[in-house]
PDB file of C-alpha atoms and ligand atoms in Angstrom:
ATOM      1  CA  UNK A 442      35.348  -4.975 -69.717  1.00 93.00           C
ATOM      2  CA  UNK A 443      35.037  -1.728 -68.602  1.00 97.00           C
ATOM      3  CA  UNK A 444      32.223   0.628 -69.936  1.00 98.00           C
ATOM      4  CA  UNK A 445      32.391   3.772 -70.964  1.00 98.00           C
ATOM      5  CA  UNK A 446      29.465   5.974 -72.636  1.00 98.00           C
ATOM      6  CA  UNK A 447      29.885   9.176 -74.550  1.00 98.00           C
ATOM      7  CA  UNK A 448      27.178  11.695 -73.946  1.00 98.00           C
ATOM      8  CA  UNK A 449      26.938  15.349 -75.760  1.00 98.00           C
ATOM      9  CA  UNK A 450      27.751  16.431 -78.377  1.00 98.00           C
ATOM     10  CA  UNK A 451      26.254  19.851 -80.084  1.00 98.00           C
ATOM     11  CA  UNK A 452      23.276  20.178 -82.185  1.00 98.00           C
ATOM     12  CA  UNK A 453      24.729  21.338 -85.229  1.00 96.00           C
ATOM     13  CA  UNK A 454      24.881  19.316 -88.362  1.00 95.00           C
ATOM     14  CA  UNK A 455      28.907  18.605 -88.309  1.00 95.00           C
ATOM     15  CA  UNK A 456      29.356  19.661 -84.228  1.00 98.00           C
ATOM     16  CA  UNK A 457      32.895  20.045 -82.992  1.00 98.00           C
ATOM     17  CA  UNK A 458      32.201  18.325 -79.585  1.00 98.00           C
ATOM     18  CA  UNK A 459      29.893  15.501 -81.523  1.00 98.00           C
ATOM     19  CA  UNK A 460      33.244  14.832 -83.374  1.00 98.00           C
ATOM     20  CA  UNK A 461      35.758  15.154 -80.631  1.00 98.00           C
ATOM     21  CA  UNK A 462      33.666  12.977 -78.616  1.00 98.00           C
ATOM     22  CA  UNK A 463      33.259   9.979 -80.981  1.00 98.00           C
ATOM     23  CA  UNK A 464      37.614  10.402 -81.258  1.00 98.00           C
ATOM     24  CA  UNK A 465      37.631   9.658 -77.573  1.00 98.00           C
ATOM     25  CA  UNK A 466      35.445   6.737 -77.415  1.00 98.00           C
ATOM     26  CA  UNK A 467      37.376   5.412 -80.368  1.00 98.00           C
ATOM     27  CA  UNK A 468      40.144   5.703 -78.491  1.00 98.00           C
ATOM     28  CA  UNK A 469      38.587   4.325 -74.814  1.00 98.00           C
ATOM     29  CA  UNK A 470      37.594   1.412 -77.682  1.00 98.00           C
ATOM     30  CA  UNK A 471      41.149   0.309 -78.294  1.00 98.00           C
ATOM     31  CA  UNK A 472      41.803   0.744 -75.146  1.00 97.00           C
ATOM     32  CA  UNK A 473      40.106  -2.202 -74.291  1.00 96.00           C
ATOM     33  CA  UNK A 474      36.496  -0.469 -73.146  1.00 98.00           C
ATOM     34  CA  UNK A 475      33.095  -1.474 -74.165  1.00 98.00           C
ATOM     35  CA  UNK A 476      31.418   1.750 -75.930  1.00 98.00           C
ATOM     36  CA  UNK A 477      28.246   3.476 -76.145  1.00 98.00           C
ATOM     37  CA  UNK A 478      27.161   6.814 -77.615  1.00 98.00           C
ATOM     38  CA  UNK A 479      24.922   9.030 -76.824  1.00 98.00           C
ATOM     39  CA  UNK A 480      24.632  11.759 -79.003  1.00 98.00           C
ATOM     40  CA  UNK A 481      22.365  14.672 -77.620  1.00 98.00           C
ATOM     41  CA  UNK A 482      21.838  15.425 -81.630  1.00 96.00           C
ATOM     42  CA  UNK A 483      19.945  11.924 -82.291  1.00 95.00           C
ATOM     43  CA  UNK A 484      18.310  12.095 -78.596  1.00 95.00           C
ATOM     44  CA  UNK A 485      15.981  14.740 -78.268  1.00 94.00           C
ATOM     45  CA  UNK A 486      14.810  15.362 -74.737  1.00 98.00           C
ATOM     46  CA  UNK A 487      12.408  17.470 -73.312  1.00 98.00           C
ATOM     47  CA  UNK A 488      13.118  19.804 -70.585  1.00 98.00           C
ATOM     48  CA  UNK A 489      13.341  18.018 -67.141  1.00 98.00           C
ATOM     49  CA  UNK A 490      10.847  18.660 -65.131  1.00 98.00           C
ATOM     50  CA  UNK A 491      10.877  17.735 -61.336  1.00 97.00           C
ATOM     51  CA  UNK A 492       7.827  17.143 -60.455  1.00 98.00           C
ATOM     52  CA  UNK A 493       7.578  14.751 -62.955  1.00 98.00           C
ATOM     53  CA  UNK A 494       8.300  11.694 -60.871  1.00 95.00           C
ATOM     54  CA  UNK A 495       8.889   8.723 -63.767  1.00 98.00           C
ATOM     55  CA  UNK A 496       9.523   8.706 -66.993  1.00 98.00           C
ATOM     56  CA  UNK A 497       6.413   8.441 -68.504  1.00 98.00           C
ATOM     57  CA  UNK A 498       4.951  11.029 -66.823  1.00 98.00           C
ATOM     58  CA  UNK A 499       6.808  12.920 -70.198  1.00 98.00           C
ATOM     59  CA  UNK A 500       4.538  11.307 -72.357  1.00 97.00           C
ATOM     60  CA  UNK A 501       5.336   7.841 -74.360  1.00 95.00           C
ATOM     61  CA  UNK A 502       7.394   8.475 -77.435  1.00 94.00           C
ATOM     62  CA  UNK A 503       9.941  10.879 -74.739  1.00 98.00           C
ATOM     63  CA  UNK A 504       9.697   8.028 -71.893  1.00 98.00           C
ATOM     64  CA  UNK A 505      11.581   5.784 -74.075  1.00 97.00           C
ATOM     65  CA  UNK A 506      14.502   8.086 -74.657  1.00 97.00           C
ATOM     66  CA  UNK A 507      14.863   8.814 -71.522  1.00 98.00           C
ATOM     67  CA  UNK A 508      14.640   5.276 -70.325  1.00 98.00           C
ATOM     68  CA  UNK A 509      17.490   4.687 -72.550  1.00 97.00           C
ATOM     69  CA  UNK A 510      19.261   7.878 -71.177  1.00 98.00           C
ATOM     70  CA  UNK A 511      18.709   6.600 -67.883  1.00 98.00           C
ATOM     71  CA  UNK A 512      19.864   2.972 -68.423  1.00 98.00           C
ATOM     72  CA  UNK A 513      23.180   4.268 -70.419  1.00 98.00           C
ATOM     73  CA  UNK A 514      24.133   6.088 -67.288  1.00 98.00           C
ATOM     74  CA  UNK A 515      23.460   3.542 -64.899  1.00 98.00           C
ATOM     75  CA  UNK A 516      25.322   0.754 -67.084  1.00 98.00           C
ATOM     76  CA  UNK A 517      28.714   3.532 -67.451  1.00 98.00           C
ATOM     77  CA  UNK A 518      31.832   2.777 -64.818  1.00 98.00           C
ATOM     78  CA  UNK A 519      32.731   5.784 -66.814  1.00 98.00           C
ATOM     79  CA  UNK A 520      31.506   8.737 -68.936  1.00 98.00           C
ATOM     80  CA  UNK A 521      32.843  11.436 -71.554  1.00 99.00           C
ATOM     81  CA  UNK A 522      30.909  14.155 -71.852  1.00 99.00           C
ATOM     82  CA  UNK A 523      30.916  16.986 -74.350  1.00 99.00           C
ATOM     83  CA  UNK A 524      29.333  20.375 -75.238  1.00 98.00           C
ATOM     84  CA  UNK A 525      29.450  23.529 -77.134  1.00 98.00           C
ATOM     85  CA  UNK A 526      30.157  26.549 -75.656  1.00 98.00           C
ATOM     86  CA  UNK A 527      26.996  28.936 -75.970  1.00 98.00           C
ATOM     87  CA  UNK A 528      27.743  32.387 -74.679  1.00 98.00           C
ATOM     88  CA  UNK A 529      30.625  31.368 -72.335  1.00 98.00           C
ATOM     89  CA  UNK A 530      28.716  28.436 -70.887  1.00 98.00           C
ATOM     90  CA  UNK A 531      27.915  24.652 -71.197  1.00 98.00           C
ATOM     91  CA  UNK A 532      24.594  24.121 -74.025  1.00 98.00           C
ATOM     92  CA  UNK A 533      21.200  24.220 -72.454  1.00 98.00           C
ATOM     93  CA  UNK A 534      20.853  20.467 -74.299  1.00 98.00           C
ATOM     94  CA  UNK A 535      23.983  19.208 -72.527  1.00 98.00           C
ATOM     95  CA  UNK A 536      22.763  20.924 -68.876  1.00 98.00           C
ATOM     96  CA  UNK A 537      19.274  19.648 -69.304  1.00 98.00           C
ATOM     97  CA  UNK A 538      20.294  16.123 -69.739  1.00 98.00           C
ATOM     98  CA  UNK A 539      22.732  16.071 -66.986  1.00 98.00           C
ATOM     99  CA  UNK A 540      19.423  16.664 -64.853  1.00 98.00           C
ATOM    100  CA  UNK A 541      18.315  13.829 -65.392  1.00 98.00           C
ATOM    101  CA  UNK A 542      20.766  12.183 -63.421  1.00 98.00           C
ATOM    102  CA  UNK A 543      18.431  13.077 -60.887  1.00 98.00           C
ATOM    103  CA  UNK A 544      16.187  10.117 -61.998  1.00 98.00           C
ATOM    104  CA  UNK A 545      19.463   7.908 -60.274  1.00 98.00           C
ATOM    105  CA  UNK A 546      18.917   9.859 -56.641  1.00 98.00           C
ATOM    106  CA  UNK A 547      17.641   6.944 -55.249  1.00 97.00           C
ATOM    107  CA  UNK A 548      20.235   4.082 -56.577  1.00 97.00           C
ATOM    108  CA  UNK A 549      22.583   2.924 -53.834  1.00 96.00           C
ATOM    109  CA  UNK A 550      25.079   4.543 -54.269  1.00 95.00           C
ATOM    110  CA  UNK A 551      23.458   7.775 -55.721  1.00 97.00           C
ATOM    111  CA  UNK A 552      24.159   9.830 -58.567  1.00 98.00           C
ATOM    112  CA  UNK A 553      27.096   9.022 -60.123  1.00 98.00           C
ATOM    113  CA  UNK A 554      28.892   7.569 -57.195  1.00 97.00           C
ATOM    114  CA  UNK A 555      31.679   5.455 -58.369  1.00 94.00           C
ATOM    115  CA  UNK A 556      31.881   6.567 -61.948  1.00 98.00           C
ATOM    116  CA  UNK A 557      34.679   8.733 -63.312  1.00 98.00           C
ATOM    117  CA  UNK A 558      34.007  11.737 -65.673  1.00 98.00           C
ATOM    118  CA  UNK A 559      35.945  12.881 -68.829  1.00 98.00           C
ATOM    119  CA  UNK A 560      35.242  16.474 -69.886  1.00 99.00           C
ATOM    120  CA  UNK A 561      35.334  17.935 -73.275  1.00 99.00           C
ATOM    121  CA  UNK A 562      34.325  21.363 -74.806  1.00 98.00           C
ATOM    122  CA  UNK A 563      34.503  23.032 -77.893  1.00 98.00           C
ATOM    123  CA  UNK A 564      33.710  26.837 -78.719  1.00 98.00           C
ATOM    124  CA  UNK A 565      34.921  29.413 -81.529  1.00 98.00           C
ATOM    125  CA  UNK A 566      36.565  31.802 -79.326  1.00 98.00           C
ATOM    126  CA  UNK A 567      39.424  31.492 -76.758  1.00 97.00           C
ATOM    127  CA  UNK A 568      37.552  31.450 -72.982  1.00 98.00           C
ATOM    128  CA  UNK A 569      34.080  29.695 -73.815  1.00 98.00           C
ATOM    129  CA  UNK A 570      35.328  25.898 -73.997  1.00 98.00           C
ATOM    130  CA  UNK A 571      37.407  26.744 -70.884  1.00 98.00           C
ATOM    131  CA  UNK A 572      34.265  27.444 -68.966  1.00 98.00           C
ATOM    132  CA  UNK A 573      32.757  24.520 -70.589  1.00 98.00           C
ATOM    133  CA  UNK A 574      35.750  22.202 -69.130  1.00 98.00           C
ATOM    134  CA  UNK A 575      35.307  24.401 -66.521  1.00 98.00           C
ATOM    135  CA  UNK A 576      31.698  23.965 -65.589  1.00 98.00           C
ATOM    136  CA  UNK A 577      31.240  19.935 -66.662  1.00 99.00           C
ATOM    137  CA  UNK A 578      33.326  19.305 -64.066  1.00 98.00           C
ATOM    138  CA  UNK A 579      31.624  21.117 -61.127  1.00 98.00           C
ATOM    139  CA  UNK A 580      28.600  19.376 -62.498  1.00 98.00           C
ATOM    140  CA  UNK A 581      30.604  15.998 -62.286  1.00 98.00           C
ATOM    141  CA  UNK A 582      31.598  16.925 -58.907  1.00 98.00           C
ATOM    142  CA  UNK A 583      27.910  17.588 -57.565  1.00 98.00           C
ATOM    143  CA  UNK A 584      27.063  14.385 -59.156  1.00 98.00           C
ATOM    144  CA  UNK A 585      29.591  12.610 -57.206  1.00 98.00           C
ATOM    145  CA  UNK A 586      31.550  11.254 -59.938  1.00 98.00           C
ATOM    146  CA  UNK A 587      35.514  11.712 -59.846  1.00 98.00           C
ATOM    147  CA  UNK A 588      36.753  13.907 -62.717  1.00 98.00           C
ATOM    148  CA  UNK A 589      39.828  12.850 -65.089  1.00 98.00           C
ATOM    149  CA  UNK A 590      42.516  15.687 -64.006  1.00 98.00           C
ATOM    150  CA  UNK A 591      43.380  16.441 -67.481  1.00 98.00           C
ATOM    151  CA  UNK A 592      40.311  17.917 -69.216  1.00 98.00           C
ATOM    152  CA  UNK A 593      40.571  19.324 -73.335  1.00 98.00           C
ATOM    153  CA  UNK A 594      38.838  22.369 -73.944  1.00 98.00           C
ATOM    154  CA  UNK A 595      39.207  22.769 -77.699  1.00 98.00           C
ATOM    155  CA  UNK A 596      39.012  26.875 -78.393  1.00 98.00           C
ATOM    156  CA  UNK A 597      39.447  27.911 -81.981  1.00 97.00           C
ATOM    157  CA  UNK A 598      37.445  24.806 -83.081  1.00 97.00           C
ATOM    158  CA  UNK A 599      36.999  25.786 -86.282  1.00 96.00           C
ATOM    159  CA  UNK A 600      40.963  25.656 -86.934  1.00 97.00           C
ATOM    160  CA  UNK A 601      40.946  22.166 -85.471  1.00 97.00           C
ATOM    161  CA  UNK A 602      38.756  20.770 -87.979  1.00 97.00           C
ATOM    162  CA  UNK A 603      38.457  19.755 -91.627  1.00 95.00           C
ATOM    163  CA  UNK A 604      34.423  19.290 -92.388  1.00 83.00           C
ATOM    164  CA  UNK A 605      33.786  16.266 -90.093  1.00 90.00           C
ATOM    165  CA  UNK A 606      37.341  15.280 -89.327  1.00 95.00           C
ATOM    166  CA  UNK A 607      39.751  16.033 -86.418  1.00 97.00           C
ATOM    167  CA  UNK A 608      43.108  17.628 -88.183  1.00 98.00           C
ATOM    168  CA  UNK A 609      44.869  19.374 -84.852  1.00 98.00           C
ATOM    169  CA  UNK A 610      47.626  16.558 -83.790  1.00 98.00           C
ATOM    170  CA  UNK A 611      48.155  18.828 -80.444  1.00 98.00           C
ATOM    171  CA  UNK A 612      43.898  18.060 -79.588  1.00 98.00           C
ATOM    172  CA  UNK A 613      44.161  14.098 -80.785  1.00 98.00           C
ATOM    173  CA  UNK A 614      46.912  13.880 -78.504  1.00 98.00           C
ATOM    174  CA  UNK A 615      44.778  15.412 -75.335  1.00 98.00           C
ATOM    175  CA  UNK A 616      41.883  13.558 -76.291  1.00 98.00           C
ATOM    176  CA  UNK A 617      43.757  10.519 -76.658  1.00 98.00           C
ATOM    177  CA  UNK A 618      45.096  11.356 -73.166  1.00 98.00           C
ATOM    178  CA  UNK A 619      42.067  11.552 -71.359  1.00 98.00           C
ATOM    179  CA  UNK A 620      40.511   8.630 -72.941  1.00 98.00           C
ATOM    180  CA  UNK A 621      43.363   6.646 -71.684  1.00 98.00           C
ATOM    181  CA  UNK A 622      43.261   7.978 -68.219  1.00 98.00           C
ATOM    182  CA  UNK A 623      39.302   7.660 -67.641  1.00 98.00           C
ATOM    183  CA  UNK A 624      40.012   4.034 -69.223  1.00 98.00           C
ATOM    184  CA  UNK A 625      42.346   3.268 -66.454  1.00 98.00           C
ATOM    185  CA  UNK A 626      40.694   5.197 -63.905  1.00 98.00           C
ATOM    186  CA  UNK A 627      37.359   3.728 -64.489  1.00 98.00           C
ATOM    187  CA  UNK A 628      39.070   0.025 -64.336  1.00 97.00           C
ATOM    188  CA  UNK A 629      40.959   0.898 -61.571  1.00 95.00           C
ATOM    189  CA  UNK A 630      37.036   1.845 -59.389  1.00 92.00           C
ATOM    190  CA  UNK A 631      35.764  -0.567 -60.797  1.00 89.00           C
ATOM    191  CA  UNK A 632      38.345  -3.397 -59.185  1.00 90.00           C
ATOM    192  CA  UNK A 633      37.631  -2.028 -55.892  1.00 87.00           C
ATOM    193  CA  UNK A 634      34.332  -1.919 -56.314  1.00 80.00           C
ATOM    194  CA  UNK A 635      34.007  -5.389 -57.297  1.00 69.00           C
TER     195      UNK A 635
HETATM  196  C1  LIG B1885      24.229  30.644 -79.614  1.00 83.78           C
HETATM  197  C2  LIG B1885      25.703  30.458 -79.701  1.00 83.78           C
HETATM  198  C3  LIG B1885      26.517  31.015 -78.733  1.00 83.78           C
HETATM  199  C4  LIG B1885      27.899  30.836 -78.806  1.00 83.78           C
HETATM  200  N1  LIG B1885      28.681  31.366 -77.834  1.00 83.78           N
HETATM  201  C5  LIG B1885      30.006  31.130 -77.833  1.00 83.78           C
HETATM  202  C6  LIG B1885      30.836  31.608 -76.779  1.00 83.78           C
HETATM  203  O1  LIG B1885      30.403  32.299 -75.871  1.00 83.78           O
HETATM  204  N2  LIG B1885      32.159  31.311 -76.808  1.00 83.78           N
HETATM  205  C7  LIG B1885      32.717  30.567 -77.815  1.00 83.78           C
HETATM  206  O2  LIG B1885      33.922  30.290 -77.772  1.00 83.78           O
HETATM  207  N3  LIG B1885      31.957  30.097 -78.833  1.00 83.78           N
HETATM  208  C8  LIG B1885      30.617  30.353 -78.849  1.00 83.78           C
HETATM  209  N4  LIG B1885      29.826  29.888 -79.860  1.00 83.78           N
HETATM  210  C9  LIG B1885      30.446  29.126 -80.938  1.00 83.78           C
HETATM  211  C10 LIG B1885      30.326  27.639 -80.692  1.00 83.78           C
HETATM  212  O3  LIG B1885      30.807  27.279 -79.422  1.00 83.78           O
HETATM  213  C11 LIG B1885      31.110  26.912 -81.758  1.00 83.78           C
HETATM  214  O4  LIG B1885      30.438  27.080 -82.992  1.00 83.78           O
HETATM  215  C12 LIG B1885      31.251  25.425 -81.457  1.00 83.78           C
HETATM  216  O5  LIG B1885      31.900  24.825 -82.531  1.00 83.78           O
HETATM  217  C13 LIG B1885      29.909  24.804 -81.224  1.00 83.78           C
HETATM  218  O6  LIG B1885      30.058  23.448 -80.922  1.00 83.78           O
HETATM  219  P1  LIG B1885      29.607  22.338 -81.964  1.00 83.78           P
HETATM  220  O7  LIG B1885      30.525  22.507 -83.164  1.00 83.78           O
HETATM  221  O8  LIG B1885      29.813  21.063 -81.239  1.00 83.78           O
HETATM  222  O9  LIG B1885      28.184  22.619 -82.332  1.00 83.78           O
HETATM  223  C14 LIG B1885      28.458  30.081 -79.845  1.00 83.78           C
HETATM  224  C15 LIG B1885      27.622  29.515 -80.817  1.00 83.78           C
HETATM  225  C16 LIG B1885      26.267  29.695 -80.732  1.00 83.78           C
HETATM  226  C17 LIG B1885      25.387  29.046 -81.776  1.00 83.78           C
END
């Protein structure tokens, strides 16, 4: 089965991208993929700090999160990630847990070698979830992870939901899109890696 973790998601009570991104997975789910979510909302991280060598260096009660961070990403053969758009740019949260990757430097291969990337963002106006889209994948890229090709920045966001529930068709069928392709695309790496 392949595997495929959902990490993001906003802050906010109700977040867009928390919403979107639980859609996808649903729909990586019936796809035929095992699931996991990591919502940034429920896993509170501090900053990463690089001189901090191990996880525990943060202190106990944050070493367990971001053991759990860590192991989530190491178990993925492929990932959906999704963030807010806060003045035209991914969310600090989002950024600051994609540094940790850097715990998986080491791991042969490195980074996110082998894993493929779906990218989601989601911001009020009309430009900021495009750099979000934008900007998740460059950060895909210099983690060494292949991108899905068709990415869904959801701009407007607030006219593409109803309280906690996804009501624009045109989205669900782009989200529905991309968790097909980084389904088969993560299958498909995964065969030849095996
Ligand atoms: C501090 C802050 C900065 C924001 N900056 C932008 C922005 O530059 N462009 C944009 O489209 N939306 C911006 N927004 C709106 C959010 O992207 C929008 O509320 C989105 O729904 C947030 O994602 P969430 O619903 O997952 O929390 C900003 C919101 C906040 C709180």
């Amino acid at each position: 089965m392949v595997r495929i973790l959902g990490l993001g998601g906003g802050l906010r009570e109700g977040s867009y991208s928390l919403v979107a991104l639980r859609e996808a997975l649903a729909v990586a789910a019936a796809a035929g993929a095992e699931t996991r979510l990591s919502a940034l909302h429920d896993l509170p991280l501090p900053l990463y700090r690089p001189d901090y060598g191990a996880p525990a260096d943060y202190g106990p009660e944050a070493a367990g999160r971001i053991e759990r961070l860590i192991a989530a990403l190491r178990w993925a053969d492929g990932m959906l990630w999704a963030s807010p758009s806060y003045h035209g740019a991914v969310s600090g949260a989002m950024k600051n847990a994609l540094d940790y990757v850097q715990f998986l430097a080491n791991d042969r291969p490195a980074f996110l070698s082998g894993k493929v990337v779906g990218v989601i963002g989601a911001g009020s106006g009309t430009i900021g979830a495009v750099n979000v889209v934008a900007q998740l994948a460059q950060i895909a890229h210099a983690l060494r992870a292949l991108v899905v090709p068709l990415q869904v920045p959801i701009t407007g966001a607030a006219k593409a939901f109803d309280g906690g529930r996804l009501t624009d068709p045109q989205i669900r069928r782009r989200l529905e899109g991309l968790a097909t392709e980084l389904v088969a695309l993560a299958a498909a790496r995964r065969a030849t890696a095996d």
